[in-house]
CSV table of C-alpha atoms in Angstrom, one decimal:
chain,number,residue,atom,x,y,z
A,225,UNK,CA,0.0,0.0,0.0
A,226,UNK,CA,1.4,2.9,-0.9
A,227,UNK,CA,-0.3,6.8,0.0
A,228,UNK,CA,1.4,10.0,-1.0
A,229,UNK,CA,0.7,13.6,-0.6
A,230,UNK,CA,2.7,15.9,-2.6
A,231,UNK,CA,3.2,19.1,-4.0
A,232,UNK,CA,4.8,18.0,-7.3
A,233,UNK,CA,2.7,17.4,-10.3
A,234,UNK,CA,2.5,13.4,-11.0
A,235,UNK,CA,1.8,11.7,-14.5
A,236,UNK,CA,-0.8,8.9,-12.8
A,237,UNK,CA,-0.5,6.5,-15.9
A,238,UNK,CA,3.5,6.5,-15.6
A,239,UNK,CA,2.6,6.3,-11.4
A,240,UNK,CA,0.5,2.8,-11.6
A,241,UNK,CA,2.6,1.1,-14.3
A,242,UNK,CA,5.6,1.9,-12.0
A,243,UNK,CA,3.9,0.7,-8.8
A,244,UNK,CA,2.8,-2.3,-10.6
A,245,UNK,CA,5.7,-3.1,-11.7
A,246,UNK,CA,7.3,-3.3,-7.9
A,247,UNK,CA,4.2,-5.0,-7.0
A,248,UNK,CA,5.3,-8.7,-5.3
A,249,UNK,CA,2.1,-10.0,-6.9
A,250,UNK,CA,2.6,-11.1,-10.6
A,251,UNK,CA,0.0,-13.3,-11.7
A,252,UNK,CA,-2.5,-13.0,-8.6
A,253,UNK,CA,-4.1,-9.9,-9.7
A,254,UNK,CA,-6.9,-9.8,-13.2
A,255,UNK,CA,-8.4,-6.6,-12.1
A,256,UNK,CA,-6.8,-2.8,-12.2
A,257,UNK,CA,-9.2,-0.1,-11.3
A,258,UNK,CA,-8.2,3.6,-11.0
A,259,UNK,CA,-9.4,7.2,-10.7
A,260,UNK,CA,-7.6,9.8,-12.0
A,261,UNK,CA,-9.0,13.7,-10.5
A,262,UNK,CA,-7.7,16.2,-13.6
A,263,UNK,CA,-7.4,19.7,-13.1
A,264,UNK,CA,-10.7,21.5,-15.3
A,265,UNK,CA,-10.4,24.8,-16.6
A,266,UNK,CA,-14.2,25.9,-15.7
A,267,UNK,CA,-16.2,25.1,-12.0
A,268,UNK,CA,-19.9,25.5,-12.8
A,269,UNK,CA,-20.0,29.0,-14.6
A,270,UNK,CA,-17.0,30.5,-13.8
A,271,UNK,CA,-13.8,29.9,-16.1
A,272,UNK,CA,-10.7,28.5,-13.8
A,273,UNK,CA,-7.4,29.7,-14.3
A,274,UNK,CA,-5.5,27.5,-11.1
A,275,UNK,CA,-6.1,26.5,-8.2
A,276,UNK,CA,-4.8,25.9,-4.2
A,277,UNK,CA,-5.2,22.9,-2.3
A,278,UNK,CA,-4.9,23.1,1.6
A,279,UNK,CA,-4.6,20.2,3.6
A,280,UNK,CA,-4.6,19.6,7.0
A,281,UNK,CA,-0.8,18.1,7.5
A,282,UNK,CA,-0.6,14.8,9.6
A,283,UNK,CA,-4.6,14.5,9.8
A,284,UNK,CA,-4.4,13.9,6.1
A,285,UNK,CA,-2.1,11.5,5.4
A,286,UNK,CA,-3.6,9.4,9.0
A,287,UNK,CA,-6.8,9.5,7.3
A,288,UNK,CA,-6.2,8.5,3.8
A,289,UNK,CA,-4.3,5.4,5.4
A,290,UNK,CA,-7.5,4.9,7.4
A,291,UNK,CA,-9.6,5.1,4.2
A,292,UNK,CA,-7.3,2.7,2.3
A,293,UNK,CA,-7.4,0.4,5.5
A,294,UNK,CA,-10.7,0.6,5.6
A,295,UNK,CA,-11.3,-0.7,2.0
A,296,UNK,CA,-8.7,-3.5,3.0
A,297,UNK,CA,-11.0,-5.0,5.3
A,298,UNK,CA,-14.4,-4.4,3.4
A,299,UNK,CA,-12.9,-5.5,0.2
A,300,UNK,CA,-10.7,-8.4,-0.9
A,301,UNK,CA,-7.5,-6.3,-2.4
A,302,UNK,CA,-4.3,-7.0,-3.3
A,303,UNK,CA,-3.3,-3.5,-2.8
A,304,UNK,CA,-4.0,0.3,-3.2
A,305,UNK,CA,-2.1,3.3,-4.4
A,306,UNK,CA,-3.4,6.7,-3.5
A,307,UNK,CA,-1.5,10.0,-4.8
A,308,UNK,CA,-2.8,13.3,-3.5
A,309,UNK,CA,-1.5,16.9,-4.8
A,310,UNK,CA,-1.4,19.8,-2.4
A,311,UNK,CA,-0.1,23.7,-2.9
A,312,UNK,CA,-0.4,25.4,-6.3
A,313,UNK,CA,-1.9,23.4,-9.1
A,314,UNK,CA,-2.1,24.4,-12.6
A,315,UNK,CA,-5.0,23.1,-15.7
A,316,UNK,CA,-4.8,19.7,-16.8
A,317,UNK,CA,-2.4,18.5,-13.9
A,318,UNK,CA,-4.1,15.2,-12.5
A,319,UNK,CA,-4.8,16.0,-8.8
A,320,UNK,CA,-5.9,12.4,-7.1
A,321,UNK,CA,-4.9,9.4,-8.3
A,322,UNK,CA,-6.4,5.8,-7.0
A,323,UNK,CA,-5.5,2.8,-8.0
A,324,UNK,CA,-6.4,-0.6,-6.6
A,325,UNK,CA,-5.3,-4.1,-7.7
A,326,UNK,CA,-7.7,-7.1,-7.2
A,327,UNK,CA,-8.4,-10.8,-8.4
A,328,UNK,CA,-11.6,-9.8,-9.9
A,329,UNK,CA,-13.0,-6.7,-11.5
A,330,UNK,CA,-15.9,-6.2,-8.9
A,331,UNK,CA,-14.2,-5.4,-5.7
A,332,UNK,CA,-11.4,-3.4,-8.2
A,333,UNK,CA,-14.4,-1.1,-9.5
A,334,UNK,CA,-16.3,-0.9,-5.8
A,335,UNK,CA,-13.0,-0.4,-3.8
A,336,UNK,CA,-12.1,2.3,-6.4
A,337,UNK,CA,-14.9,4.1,-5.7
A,338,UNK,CA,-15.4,3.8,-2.4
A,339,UNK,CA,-12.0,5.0,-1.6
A,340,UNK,CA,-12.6,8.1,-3.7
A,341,UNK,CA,-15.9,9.1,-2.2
A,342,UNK,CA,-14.4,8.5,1.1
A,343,UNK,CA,-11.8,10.9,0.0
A,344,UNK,CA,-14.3,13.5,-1.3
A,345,UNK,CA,-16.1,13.3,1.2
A,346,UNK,CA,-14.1,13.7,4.8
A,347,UNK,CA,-10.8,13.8,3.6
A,348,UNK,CA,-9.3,17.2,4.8
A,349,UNK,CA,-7.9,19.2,1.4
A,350,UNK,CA,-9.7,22.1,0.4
A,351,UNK,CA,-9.6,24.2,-2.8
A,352,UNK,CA,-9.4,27.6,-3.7
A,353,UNK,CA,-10.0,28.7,-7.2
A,354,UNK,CA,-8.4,31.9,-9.1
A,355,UNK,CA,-10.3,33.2,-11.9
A,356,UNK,CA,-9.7,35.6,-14.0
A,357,UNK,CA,-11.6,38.3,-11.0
A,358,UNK,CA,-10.1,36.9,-7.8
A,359,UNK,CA,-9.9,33.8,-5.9
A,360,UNK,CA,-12.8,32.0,-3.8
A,361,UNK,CA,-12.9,29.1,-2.0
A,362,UNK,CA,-14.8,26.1,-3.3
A,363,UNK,CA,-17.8,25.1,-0.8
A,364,UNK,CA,-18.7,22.1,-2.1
A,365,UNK,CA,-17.8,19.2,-4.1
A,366,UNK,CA,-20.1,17.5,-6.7
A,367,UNK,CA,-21.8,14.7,-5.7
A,368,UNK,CA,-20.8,11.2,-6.9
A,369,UNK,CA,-23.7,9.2,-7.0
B,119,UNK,CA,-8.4,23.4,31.3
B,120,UNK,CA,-6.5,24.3,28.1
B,121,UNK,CA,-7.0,23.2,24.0
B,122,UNK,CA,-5.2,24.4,21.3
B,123,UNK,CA,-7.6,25.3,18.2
B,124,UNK,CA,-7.1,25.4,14.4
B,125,UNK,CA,-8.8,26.8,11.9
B,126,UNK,CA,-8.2,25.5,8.3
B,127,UNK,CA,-9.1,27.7,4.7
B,128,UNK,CA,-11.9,29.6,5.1
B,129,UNK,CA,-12.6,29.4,8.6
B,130,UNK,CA,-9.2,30.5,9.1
B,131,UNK,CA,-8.8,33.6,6.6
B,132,UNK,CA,-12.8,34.2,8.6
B,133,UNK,CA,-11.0,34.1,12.4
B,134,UNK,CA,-7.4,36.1,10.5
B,135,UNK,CA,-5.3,33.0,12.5
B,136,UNK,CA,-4.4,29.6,12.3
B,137,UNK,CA,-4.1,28.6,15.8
B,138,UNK,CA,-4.9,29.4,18.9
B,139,UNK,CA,-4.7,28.3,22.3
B,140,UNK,CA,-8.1,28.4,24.7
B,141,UNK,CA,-9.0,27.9,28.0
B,142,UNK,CA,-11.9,26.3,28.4
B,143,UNK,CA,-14.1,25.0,31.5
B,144,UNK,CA,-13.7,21.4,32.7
B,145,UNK,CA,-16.3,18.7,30.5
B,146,UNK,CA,-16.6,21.3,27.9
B,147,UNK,CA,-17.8,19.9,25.0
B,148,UNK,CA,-16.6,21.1,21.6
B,149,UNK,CA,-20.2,22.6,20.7
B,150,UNK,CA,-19.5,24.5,24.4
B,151,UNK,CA,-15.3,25.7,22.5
B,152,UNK,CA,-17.1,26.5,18.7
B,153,UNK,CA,-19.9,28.4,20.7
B,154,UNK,CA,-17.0,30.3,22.5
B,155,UNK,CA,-15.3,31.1,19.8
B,156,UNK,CA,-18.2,32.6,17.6
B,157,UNK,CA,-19.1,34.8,20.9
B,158,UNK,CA,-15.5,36.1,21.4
B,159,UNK,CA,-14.9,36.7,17.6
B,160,UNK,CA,-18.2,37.6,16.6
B,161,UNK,CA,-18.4,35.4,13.6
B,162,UNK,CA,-21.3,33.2,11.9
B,163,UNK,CA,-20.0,30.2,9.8
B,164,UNK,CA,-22.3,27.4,9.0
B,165,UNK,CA,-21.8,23.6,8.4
B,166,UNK,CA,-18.1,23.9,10.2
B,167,UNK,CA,-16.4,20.0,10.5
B,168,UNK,CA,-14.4,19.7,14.0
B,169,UNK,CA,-12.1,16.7,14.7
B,170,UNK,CA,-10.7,16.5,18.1
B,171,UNK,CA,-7.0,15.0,18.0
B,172,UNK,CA,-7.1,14.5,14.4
B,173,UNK,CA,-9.9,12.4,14.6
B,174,UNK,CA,-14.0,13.0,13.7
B,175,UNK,CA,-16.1,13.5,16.1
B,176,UNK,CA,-19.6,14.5,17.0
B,177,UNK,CA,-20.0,18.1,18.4
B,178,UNK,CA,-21.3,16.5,22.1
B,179,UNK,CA,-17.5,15.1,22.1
B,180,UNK,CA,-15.8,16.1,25.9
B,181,UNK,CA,-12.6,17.7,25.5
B,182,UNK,CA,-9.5,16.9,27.5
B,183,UNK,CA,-6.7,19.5,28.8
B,184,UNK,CA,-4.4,19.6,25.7
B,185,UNK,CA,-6.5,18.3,23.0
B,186,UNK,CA,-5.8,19.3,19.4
B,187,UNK,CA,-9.5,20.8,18.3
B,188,UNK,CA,-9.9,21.5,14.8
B,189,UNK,CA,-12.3,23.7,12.9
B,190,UNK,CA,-13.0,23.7,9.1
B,191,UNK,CA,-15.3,24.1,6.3
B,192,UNK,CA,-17.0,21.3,4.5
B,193,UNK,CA,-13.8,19.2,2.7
B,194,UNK,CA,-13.3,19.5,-1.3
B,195,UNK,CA,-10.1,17.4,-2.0
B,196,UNK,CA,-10.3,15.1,-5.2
């Protein structure tokens, strides 16, 4: 299991194949699902020019771990990879990544998504937008489901 | 009894600080601190999130000398 929060821009596809690679688990996975959060250039009607992600350092991290251990136990997974940016992000940069690895493709695609909702939902990051007039903070996140 | 308090985005550009420490009375609940806090800085904020050592928790929650409190709006990571 691996769960990172940085403030470097990631490329998520190069991220999995890399982690999948160093996975000790050829052969005993036949699912890979992931999520990849991009960076939009528009929020409802306003047009986005960047963004800020706070987080909440040390609560963060603990609680992503407690997410992903959380979908350990409810789900049979071979493992989980979550990536989370922080700080200044710019349009098109991917800002979550998650990636689970499973036998079969039904806990791959319910872990997946559970883990992100979790994520969107209590996680602690929040965002501030700049547009072209100023910054605001967003309030809240679209639902999922 | 004393807590230190955070404030996270913005909650904390609303209160102009990130942290603060408060003494509070003894079994004060965390409704009892956020009340406190509006009162002394005169603010109105709805839907705030609290987690008490890093951890959820509902707003009946006792507090404990030297408990981390935190305060924030509704999360948006993702």
């Amino acid at each position: 299991m691996k769960i990172n929060i940085c403030e470097n821009s990631f490329n998520s596809y190069e991220e999995i194949d890399a982690y999948e690679k160093k996975l000790n688990a050829k052969g005993k996975f036949g699912a890979t699902a992931s999520f990849i959060g991009s960076m939009r250039n528009f929020n409802e009607d306003k047009k986005i020019e960047s963004m800020f992600l706070e987080h909440y350092p040390d609560m963060t991290e603990s609680f992503l771990n407690q997410i992903a251990n959380d979908a350990q136990k409810r789900f049979n997974l071979i493992d989980i990879l979550i990536l989370h940016r922080v700080g200044q992000i710019e349009i098109s940069e991917h800002i979550a990544l998650v990636a689970v690895w499973s036998e079969h493709r039904k806990e791959a695609f319910e872990s997946c998504r559970f883990i992100m909702e979790e994520l969107k939902s209590r996680a602690p990051f929040w965002k501030k937008e700049k547009t072209t007039t100023g910054t605001h903070w967003v309030k809240n996140n679209t639902p999922g489901t | 009894m004393q807590v230190s308090v955070k404030y996270f985005a913005s909650l904390r550009e609303l209160m102009g600080e990130s942290s603060r420490l408060f003494d509070i009375e003894e079994k004060s609940s965390v409704d009892d601190l956020w009340q406190q806090i509006k009162n002394k800085k005169n603010v109105n904020f709805e839907n705030v999130m609290a987690t008490v050592n890093m951890q959820y928790v509902k707003s009946n929650h006792q507090l404990h000398d030297g408990d981390e409190v935190a305060f924030f709006p509704p999360v948006t990571g993702g």
